[in-house]
Coordinates of C-alpha atoms in Angstrom, one line a residue:
X1 CA 0.0 0.1 0.0
X2 CA 1.5 3.5 -1.0
X3 CA 2.0 5.8 2.0
X4 CA -0.1 9.0 1.9
X5 CA 1.7 12.1 0.4
X6 CA 2.7 14.6 3.1
X7 CA 0.7 17.7 2.7
X8 CA 3.1 20.7 1.6
X9 CA 1.1 24.2 2.0
X10 CA 1.5 26.1 -1.2
X11 CA 1.0 29.4 0.7
X12 CA 2.7 30.1 3.7
X13 CA 4.4 33.5 5.4
X14 CA 8.0 32.2 6.2
X15 CA 9.4 35.2 7.8
X16 CA 12.8 36.1 9.8
X17 CA 13.5 39.3 11.9
X18 CA 16.9 41.0 11.4
X19 CA 17.1 43.5 14.3
X20 CA 19.8 46.0 14.9
X21 CA 19.3 46.7 18.6
X22 CA 21.7 43.8 19.7
X23 CA 24.4 45.9 18.2
X24 CA 25.2 43.1 15.6
X25 CA 26.2 45.9 13.1
X26 CA 28.0 48.3 15.0
X27 CA 31.8 48.7 14.2
X28 CA 31.2 47.1 11.0
X29 CA 32.4 48.9 7.8
X30 CA 29.9 49.5 5.0
X31 CA 31.5 46.7 3.0
X32 CA 31.3 44.3 6.1
X33 CA 27.7 45.1 7.0
X34 CA 26.6 44.4 3.3
X35 CA 28.7 41.1 3.5
X36 CA 27.0 40.2 6.7
X37 CA 23.4 40.9 5.6
X38 CA 24.3 39.0 2.1
X39 CA 25.5 35.9 4.1
X40 CA 22.1 36.2 6.2
X41 CA 19.8 36.5 3.2
X42 CA 21.7 33.7 1.2
X43 CA 21.1 31.2 3.9
X44 CA 17.4 32.5 4.6
X45 CA 17.0 32.0 0.9
X46 CA 18.3 28.4 1.0
X47 CA 15.7 27.7 3.7
X48 CA 12.9 29.2 1.5
X49 CA 12.4 32.1 3.8
X50 CA 10.1 34.4 1.8
X51 CA 9.9 37.6 3.9
X52 CA 12.6 39.6 5.9
X53 CA 11.3 41.9 8.5
X54 CA 14.1 44.6 8.9
X55 CA 14.4 46.8 11.9
X56 CA 15.0 50.4 10.3
X57 CA 13.5 52.7 13.2
X58 CA 14.5 51.6 16.9
X59 CA 14.3 54.9 18.6
X60 CA 13.2 57.7 16.5
X61 CA 16.1 57.2 14.5
X62 CA 16.9 55.7 10.9
X63 CA 18.5 53.0 9.3
X64 CA 17.6 54.9 6.1
X65 CA 18.1 58.5 4.6
X66 CA 15.6 60.5 6.5
X67 CA 15.0 64.3 6.5
X68 CA 13.0 63.7 9.7
X69 CA 15.1 61.6 12.2
X70 CA 18.6 61.4 12.6
X71 CA 20.7 58.3 11.5
X72 CA 20.6 55.6 13.9
X73 CA 23.5 54.9 16.3
X74 CA 23.0 51.1 15.8
X75 CA 24.4 51.8 12.1
X76 CA 27.1 54.0 12.5
X77 CA 27.9 54.0 16.5
X78 CA 26.9 57.6 16.7
X79 CA 23.4 59.0 16.4
X80 CA 23.2 61.4 13.4
X81 CA 26.4 60.4 11.8
X82 CA 25.7 59.1 8.2
X83 CA 27.5 55.9 7.0
X84 CA 30.6 56.1 5.2
X85 CA 31.3 55.1 2.5
X86 CA 27.4 56.2 2.2
X87 CA 24.9 53.7 1.7
X88 CA 21.1 53.4 2.5
X89 CA 20.5 50.0 4.3
X90 CA 16.7 49.9 3.8
X91 CA 17.0 50.6 0.2
X92 CA 19.8 48.1 -0.3
X93 CA 17.8 45.5 1.8
X94 CA 14.7 46.0 -0.6
X95 CA 16.9 45.4 -3.6
X96 CA 18.7 42.4 -2.4
X97 CA 15.3 40.8 -0.8
X98 CA 13.5 41.2 -4.0
X99 CA 16.4 39.9 -6.0
X100 CA 15.9 36.7 -4.1
X101 CA 11.9 36.6 -4.5
X102 CA 11.6 37.7 -0.9
X103 CA 9.4 40.3 0.6
X104 CA 10.8 43.1 2.8
X105 CA 8.9 44.5 5.6
X106 CA 10.3 47.7 7.3
X107 CA 10.2 47.3 11.0
X108 CA 9.7 50.4 13.4
X109 CA 9.3 51.0 17.0
X110 CA 6.6 53.7 17.0
X111 CA 6.8 55.1 20.5
X112 CA 10.3 54.3 21.6
X113 CA 12.5 57.6 21.4
X114 CA 15.4 56.1 23.3
X115 CA 16.6 52.8 24.4
X116 CA 18.3 52.2 27.8
X117 CA 21.8 52.0 26.3
X118 CA 21.8 55.2 24.3
X119 CA 23.4 57.8 26.1
X120 CA 23.8 60.4 23.6
X121 CA 21.1 61.8 21.2
X122 CA 21.5 64.1 18.2
X123 CA 20.5 67.4 18.0
X124 CA 18.0 66.7 15.3
X125 CA 16.3 64.0 17.5
X126 CA 12.8 64.7 18.7
X127 CA 13.4 64.2 22.4
X128 CA 16.0 67.1 22.0
X129 CA 14.1 69.4 19.8
X130 CA 10.9 68.7 21.5
X131 CA 11.4 67.3 25.1
X132 CA 8.2 67.8 26.2
X133 CA 6.8 65.1 23.8
X134 CA 8.6 62.4 25.4
X135 CA 8.4 60.8 29.0
X136 CA 11.3 59.1 30.7
X137 CA 10.5 55.8 32.0
X138 CA 13.0 53.1 33.4
X139 CA 15.9 54.4 31.5
X140 CA 14.2 54.9 28.3
X141 CA 12.4 57.9 26.5
X142 CA 8.8 57.1 25.1
X143 CA 7.0 59.4 22.7
X144 CA 3.9 60.4 24.8
X145 CA 1.1 58.3 23.2
X146 CA -1.4 60.7 25.0
X147 CA -0.3 63.6 22.9
X148 CA -2.2 64.0 19.2
X149 CA 0.9 65.4 17.7
X150 CA 3.0 62.4 18.3
X151 CA 0.6 60.2 16.4
X152 CA 0.6 62.8 13.7
X153 CA 4.7 62.5 13.9
X154 CA 4.6 58.7 13.8
X155 CA 2.3 58.8 10.7
X156 CA 4.5 61.3 9.0
X157 CA 7.7 59.3 9.4
X158 CA 5.7 56.0 8.1
X159 CA 4.3 57.8 5.4
X160 CA 7.9 59.0 4.4
X161 CA 9.1 55.5 4.4
X162 CA 6.1 54.1 2.4
X163 CA 6.0 57.0 -0.2
X164 CA 9.9 56.9 -1.1
X165 CA 10.6 53.2 -0.7
X166 CA 9.1 50.0 -2.4
X167 CA 8.6 48.2 0.8
X168 CA 6.2 45.1 0.9
X169 CA 5.2 45.8 4.3
X170 CA 5.3 47.8 7.7
X171 CA 5.7 46.0 10.6
X172 CA 5.5 47.2 14.4
X173 CA 6.4 44.9 17.4
X174 CA 5.2 44.7 21.1
X175 CA 6.5 48.3 22.3
X176 CA 3.3 50.4 23.1
X177 CA 3.3 52.1 26.7
X178 CA 6.3 50.8 28.4
X179 CA 6.7 47.4 29.9
X180 CA 5.7 47.8 33.7
X181 CA 8.5 48.5 36.3
X182 CA 7.7 48.1 39.9
X183 CA 7.7 51.4 41.7
X184 CA 7.5 53.6 38.6
X185 CA 4.4 55.2 37.3
X186 CA 3.6 56.6 33.9
X187 CA 3.7 60.4 34.0
X188 CA 0.7 61.1 31.6
X189 CA -1.8 63.0 34.3
X190 CA -1.5 66.2 32.7
X191 CA -2.2 64.6 29.1
X192 CA -5.2 62.8 30.7
X193 CA -6.5 66.0 32.3
X194 CA -6.2 67.7 28.8
X195 CA -7.2 65.1 26.4
X196 CA -9.5 62.5 27.9
X197 CA -12.4 63.1 25.7
X198 CA -14.7 62.1 28.5
X199 CA -13.0 59.0 29.1
X200 CA -13.0 58.4 32.8
X201 CA -10.6 55.6 33.4
X202 CA -6.9 56.4 32.5
X203 CA -6.3 52.7 31.2
X204 CA -9.2 53.1 28.9
X205 CA -8.0 56.3 27.8
X206 CA -4.4 54.9 27.1
X207 CA -5.6 52.2 25.1
X208 CA -7.9 54.6 23.1
X209 CA -4.5 56.5 22.4
X210 CA -3.0 53.4 21.0
X211 CA -6.0 52.5 19.0
X212 CA -6.2 55.8 17.4
X213 CA -2.6 55.3 16.3
X214 CA -2.8 51.9 15.0
X215 CA -6.0 53.0 13.1
X216 CA -4.4 56.0 11.7
X217 CA -1.2 54.1 10.9
X218 CA -3.0 51.6 8.9
X219 CA -5.0 54.4 7.0
X220 CA -1.6 56.4 6.3
X221 CA -0.1 53.4 4.7
X222 CA -3.0 52.1 2.5
X223 CA -3.8 55.9 1.6
X224 CA -0.2 56.1 0.0
X225 CA 0.0 52.4 -1.2
X226 CA -2.9 50.2 -0.9
X227 CA -0.8 47.1 -1.3
X228 CA 1.7 47.5 1.4
X229 CA 0.9 45.1 4.4
X230 CA 0.4 46.5 7.9
X231 CA 1.4 43.8 10.4
X232 CA 1.9 43.8 14.1
X233 CA 3.7 41.5 16.4
X234 CA 2.4 41.8 20.0
X235 CA 3.3 40.1 23.2
X236 CA 1.9 36.7 23.1
X237 CA -0.6 37.2 25.8
X238 CA -3.7 39.1 25.4
X239 CA -5.2 38.8 28.8
X240 CA -5.1 36.3 31.3
X241 CA -8.3 34.1 32.4
X242 CA -8.2 35.2 35.9
X243 CA -8.2 39.0 34.7
X244 CA -10.9 38.2 32.0
X245 CA -12.9 35.1 32.6
X246 CA -14.6 35.3 29.3
X247 CA -12.0 35.7 26.9
X248 CA -8.5 35.2 28.6
X249 CA -6.1 32.3 27.9
X250 CA -5.2 29.9 30.8
X251 CA -2.0 31.7 31.3
X252 CA -0.2 34.0 33.9
X253 CA 1.8 36.3 32.4
X254 CA 2.1 40.1 31.2
X255 CA -1.0 41.2 29.5
X256 CA -1.4 43.3 26.2
X257 CA -4.6 44.9 27.2
X258 CA -3.9 45.6 30.9
X259 CA -0.2 46.1 31.0
X260 CA 0.8 47.9 27.5
X261 CA -2.6 49.0 26.7
X262 CA -2.7 47.2 23.5
X263 CA -6.0 45.9 22.6
X264 CA -4.7 43.6 19.7
X265 CA -8.1 41.8 19.1
X266 CA -9.8 45.2 18.3
X267 CA -7.3 46.0 15.6
X268 CA -7.6 42.5 14.3
X269 CA -11.4 42.2 14.2
X270 CA -11.8 45.9 12.9
X271 CA -9.3 45.0 10.1
X272 CA -6.9 47.9 10.9
X273 CA -3.9 45.5 10.8
X274 CA -3.2 43.2 7.7
X275 CA -1.5 40.5 9.8
X276 CA -0.8 39.8 13.3
X277 CA 2.1 37.8 14.4
X278 CA 2.1 37.1 18.4
X279 CA 5.3 36.4 19.9
X280 CA 4.9 33.0 21.3
X281 CA 8.5 32.6 22.3
X282 CA 7.7 30.0 24.9
X283 CA 7.9 26.1 25.0
X284 CA 5.1 23.7 25.0
X285 CA 4.5 22.9 28.7
X286 CA 5.5 26.4 30.1
X287 CA 4.0 26.9 33.4
X288 CA 2.5 30.2 33.1
X289 CA 2.6 30.6 29.0
X290 CA 2.3 27.4 27.5
X291 CA 2.9 27.5 23.5
X292 CA 0.0 25.0 22.9
X293 CA -2.4 26.8 24.8
X294 CA -1.7 30.3 23.3
X295 CA -1.7 28.9 19.8
X296 CA -5.0 27.7 20.2
X297 CA -6.1 30.9 21.9
X298 CA -4.9 33.0 18.9
X299 CA -6.3 30.6 16.4
X300 CA -9.6 31.0 17.8
X301 CA -10.1 34.7 18.8
X302 CA -7.7 36.3 16.2
X303 CA -9.1 34.9 12.9
X304 CA -10.3 38.1 11.1
X305 CA -6.7 38.8 9.9
X306 CA -4.0 36.0 9.0
X307 CA -1.9 34.9 12.0
X308 CA 1.9 34.1 11.6
X309 CA 3.5 32.8 15.0
X310 CA 6.4 34.3 16.2
X311 CA 8.7 31.6 17.0
X312 CA 12.0 31.7 19.1
X313 CA 14.5 29.4 17.4
X314 CA 16.8 29.0 20.2
X315 CA 14.2 28.0 22.7
X316 CA 12.5 25.7 20.5
X317 CA 15.6 23.5 20.1
X318 CA 16.5 23.9 23.8
X319 CA 13.5 22.4 25.1
X320 CA 12.7 18.7 24.7
X321 CA 9.6 17.4 23.3
X322 CA 7.2 16.7 26.1
X323 CA 6.3 13.3 24.5
X324 CA 9.6 12.3 23.4
X325 CA 12.4 13.7 25.5
X326 CA 15.2 12.6 22.8
X327 CA 14.2 15.1 20.3
X328 CA 13.5 19.0 20.6
X329 CA 10.4 20.9 20.3
X330 CA 10.6 21.8 16.5
X331 CA 8.6 19.0 15.1
X332 CA 5.8 19.3 17.9
X333 CA 5.5 23.2 17.2
X334 CA 5.2 22.6 13.1
X335 CA 2.6 19.9 13.8
X336 CA 0.6 22.2 16.0
X337 CA 0.9 25.3 13.6
X338 CA -0.3 22.6 10.7
X339 CA -3.5 22.0 12.7
X340 CA -4.5 25.5 13.1
X341 CA -7.0 26.7 10.6
X342 CA -6.2 30.4 11.0
X343 CA -2.6 30.3 11.2
X344 CA -0.7 30.7 7.9
X345 CA 2.9 31.3 8.6
X346 CA 5.6 31.9 11.1
X347 CA 8.0 34.6 11.9
X348 CA 11.5 33.4 13.1
X349 CA 13.4 35.1 16.0
X350 CA 15.9 35.8 14.8
X351 CA 17.3 35.7 11.5
X352 CA 21.2 35.0 12.9
X353 CA 19.9 32.1 14.8
X354 CA 18.5 30.5 11.8
X355 CA 21.7 31.2 9.8
X356 CA 23.9 29.9 12.7
X357 CA 21.8 26.7 12.5
X358 CA 21.2 26.4 16.1
X359 CA 20.2 22.9 17.1
X360 CA 20.2 22.0 13.5
X361 CA 17.1 24.1 12.9
X362 CA 18.2 25.6 9.5
X363 CA 18.9 21.9 8.1
X364 CA 15.7 20.7 9.2
X365 CA 13.9 23.6 7.5
X366 CA 15.8 23.0 4.1
X367 CA 15.3 19.0 4.2
X368 CA 11.8 18.9 5.5
X369 CA 9.3 21.7 6.6
X370 CA 10.5 24.4 4.0
X371 CA 12.0 22.4 1.6
X372 CA 9.9 23.7 -1.5
X373 CA 9.0 27.6 -2.0
X374 CA 5.9 29.0 -1.0
X375 CA 3.6 31.7 -2.2
X376 CA 2.6 34.5 0.2
X377 CA -0.8 33.8 1.9
X378 CA -3.7 35.7 0.2
X379 CA -5.3 38.8 1.7
X380 CA -8.4 39.1 -0.3
X381 CA -9.4 42.2 1.8
X382 CA -6.9 44.1 0.2
X383 CA -7.3 42.5 -3.5
X384 CA -8.5 39.4 -4.8
X385 CA -8.2 40.0 -8.7
X386 CA -5.9 37.8 -10.4
X387 CA -3.3 38.9 -12.9
X388 CA -3.3 37.8 -16.5
X389 CA -0.9 35.0 -17.4
X390 CA 2.5 35.4 -18.8
X391 CA 2.8 36.0 -22.6
X392 CA 5.1 34.5 -25.2
X393 CA 6.4 31.6 -23.0
X394 CA 9.2 30.0 -25.1
X395 CA 12.3 28.0 -24.7
X396 CA 15.4 29.5 -26.6
X397 CA 18.7 28.5 -27.1
X398 CA 21.3 31.4 -26.1
X399 CA 24.9 31.7 -25.6
X400 CA 24.4 31.1 -21.8
X401 CA 22.2 27.9 -22.4
X402 CA 18.8 26.9 -23.0
X403 CA 16.5 29.5 -21.6
X404 CA 12.7 29.7 -20.9
X405 CA 11.7 33.2 -21.7
X406 CA 8.3 35.2 -21.3
X407 CA 7.3 38.5 -21.0
X408 CA 5.0 40.5 -18.7
X409 CA 1.3 40.5 -19.3
X410 CA -0.6 43.7 -19.8
X411 CA -1.9 45.2 -16.5
X412 CA -2.4 48.9 -16.0
X413 CA -3.0 49.5 -12.1
X414 CA -1.2 48.1 -9.1
X415 CA -3.8 45.3 -8.3
X416 CA -3.7 43.8 -11.9
X417 CA 0.1 44.0 -12.7
X418 CA 2.2 40.9 -12.6
X419 CA 5.4 41.5 -10.6
X420 CA 6.7 37.9 -9.9
X421 CA 6.4 34.7 -11.6
X422 CA 6.1 31.1 -10.3
X423 CA 7.9 28.3 -12.4
X424 CA 6.5 24.5 -11.8
X425 CA 8.3 21.5 -13.5
X426 CA 6.5 18.1 -14.0
X427 CA 8.2 14.7 -15.3
X428 CA 6.7 12.8 -18.1
X429 CA 3.9 10.9 -16.7
X430 CA 3.1 13.4 -13.9
X431 CA -0.3 15.2 -13.4
X432 CA 0.2 18.6 -14.2
X433 CA -1.4 20.1 -10.9
X434 CA -0.2 23.7 -9.9
X435 CA -1.9 23.3 -6.5
X436 CA 1.1 20.8 -5.8
X437 CA 3.9 22.8 -4.0
X438 CA 6.3 20.2 -4.4
X439 CA 6.6 21.2 -8.1
X440 CA 7.3 24.8 -7.5
X441 CA 11.0 25.1 -8.8
X442 CA 11.4 29.1 -8.3
X443 CA 9.5 32.2 -7.5
X444 CA 11.3 35.0 -9.3
X445 CA 10.9 38.5 -10.3
X446 CA 12.8 37.6 -13.7
X447 CA 11.2 37.0 -16.9
X448 CA 13.4 34.0 -17.8
X449 CA 14.5 30.8 -16.1
X450 CA 17.6 28.9 -17.4
X451 CA 16.7 25.2 -17.9
X452 CA 19.0 22.4 -16.7
X453 CA 19.8 20.8 -20.1
X454 CA 21.4 17.4 -20.1
X455 CA 21.2 15.5 -23.4
X456 CA 17.8 16.4 -24.9
X457 CA 16.4 13.1 -24.1
X458 CA 14.0 13.7 -21.2
X459 CA 10.6 15.3 -21.6
X460 CA 9.3 17.7 -18.9
X461 CA 6.3 20.1 -18.9
X462 CA 7.0 23.7 -17.6
X463 CA 4.3 25.9 -16.3
X464 CA 4.7 29.5 -15.7
X465 CA 2.1 31.8 -13.9
X466 CA 2.1 35.5 -12.8
X467 CA 1.7 36.9 -9.3
X468 CA 0.5 40.5 -8.7
X469 CA 1.6 42.5 -5.5
X470 CA -0.8 40.6 -3.2
X471 CA 0.4 37.1 -4.2
X472 CA -2.8 36.5 -6.4
X473 CA -1.8 33.9 -9.0
X474 CA -2.8 33.9 -12.8
X475 CA -3.6 30.9 -15.0
X476 CA -0.6 28.9 -16.2
X477 CA 1.0 28.7 -19.5
X478 CA 2.5 25.4 -20.1
X479 CA 5.6 24.5 -22.2
X480 CA 6.9 21.1 -23.0
X481 CA 10.6 20.7 -23.3
X482 CA 13.2 17.9 -23.9
X483 CA 16.0 18.2 -21.5

């Protein structure tokens, strides 16, 4: 009896975070940093990662050329100092990711204006130019979310990024109001008195402030470019059951809603964000924040938008499987995710742990879970019309070998233009089925593919399809060749 074929998802968000706040780029020359990033992207590409989330604004600064905020010290070592030789990391990363068929999501921290480790701010930094716009908390500066001008400022920064750069997404993480520290209080009573809009509870008012910012950010992004995805990666617990018996998870940690004033479910259910990537960094069996409990909770309650699970690579391989202590938790977590109807991807924390192959994680991705390329999950709430199929698909002998060429189909607007192509290959006798992801051999922005010619004795059928900005796929064009 033939074994059942393992299901391989054709669409799956396979992301990895590349952060700068860990100092991994400090002290590197322009050439060395580009080499470092090239190596990371090459390894991620081998793992069939299809999206990179790159940190470009950690503390009201910029890892890109900005007339609004100063260059980041996490890039050059001195805030406000441009890189030399000059380069623009965001533009460079967009080019390099797109070359490899990956999306690039620009990751910003909306409210954080100074991290604990930053000692000197540039004269052009908002906390120096407008000190009343920030408050100090636990060694950090925070753009006060209660001030309307700060929401406008954040939206202006994001609009500047989206208008000038061909990003595929804008991504924010879990830093809203600061993580609470015992004995410290948020100094916003004056703003509460001035801007409360009749809201009596200061906690409700803080949530209202963040809600407004999220809503306005999404509108700003989509007004400028409707196809740019707006994603949030919140802390992994929304609320605990003991705080909110009707909706809380059976957990016991810090809470988005109550401690960070982040009402993530409201944003998801109102469609203010395009995807949600909760940070489920804990292991299966964690006493107060069990991965299994939480993935089930998010799958149930956050289903109005695609869910991509934030996974900690190091912790996944560090902890033993609860049912089989001789192996780590990677297989169990991938199995759990595949069972969740509303989970359509994963974001790996963090890129370098994958690249360093911690616990053999990258090897297993390449050989098993992400052996084949995957298309992005669909977002029909942005666009669900598919583009036209490629034109003039034809194999041609050239001085570089046997090349399959095609031309871009006609398309006027952003929602019907082809921007990428999927190439499938079927051996003689195999059913031509483009729903079978195991036949995808490449997803590319090129309009050609070099065929692996041997002796012209073996027949294959190639199929080429078009993808638009939102990953909608055209019908296929078949071409039979002898290789």
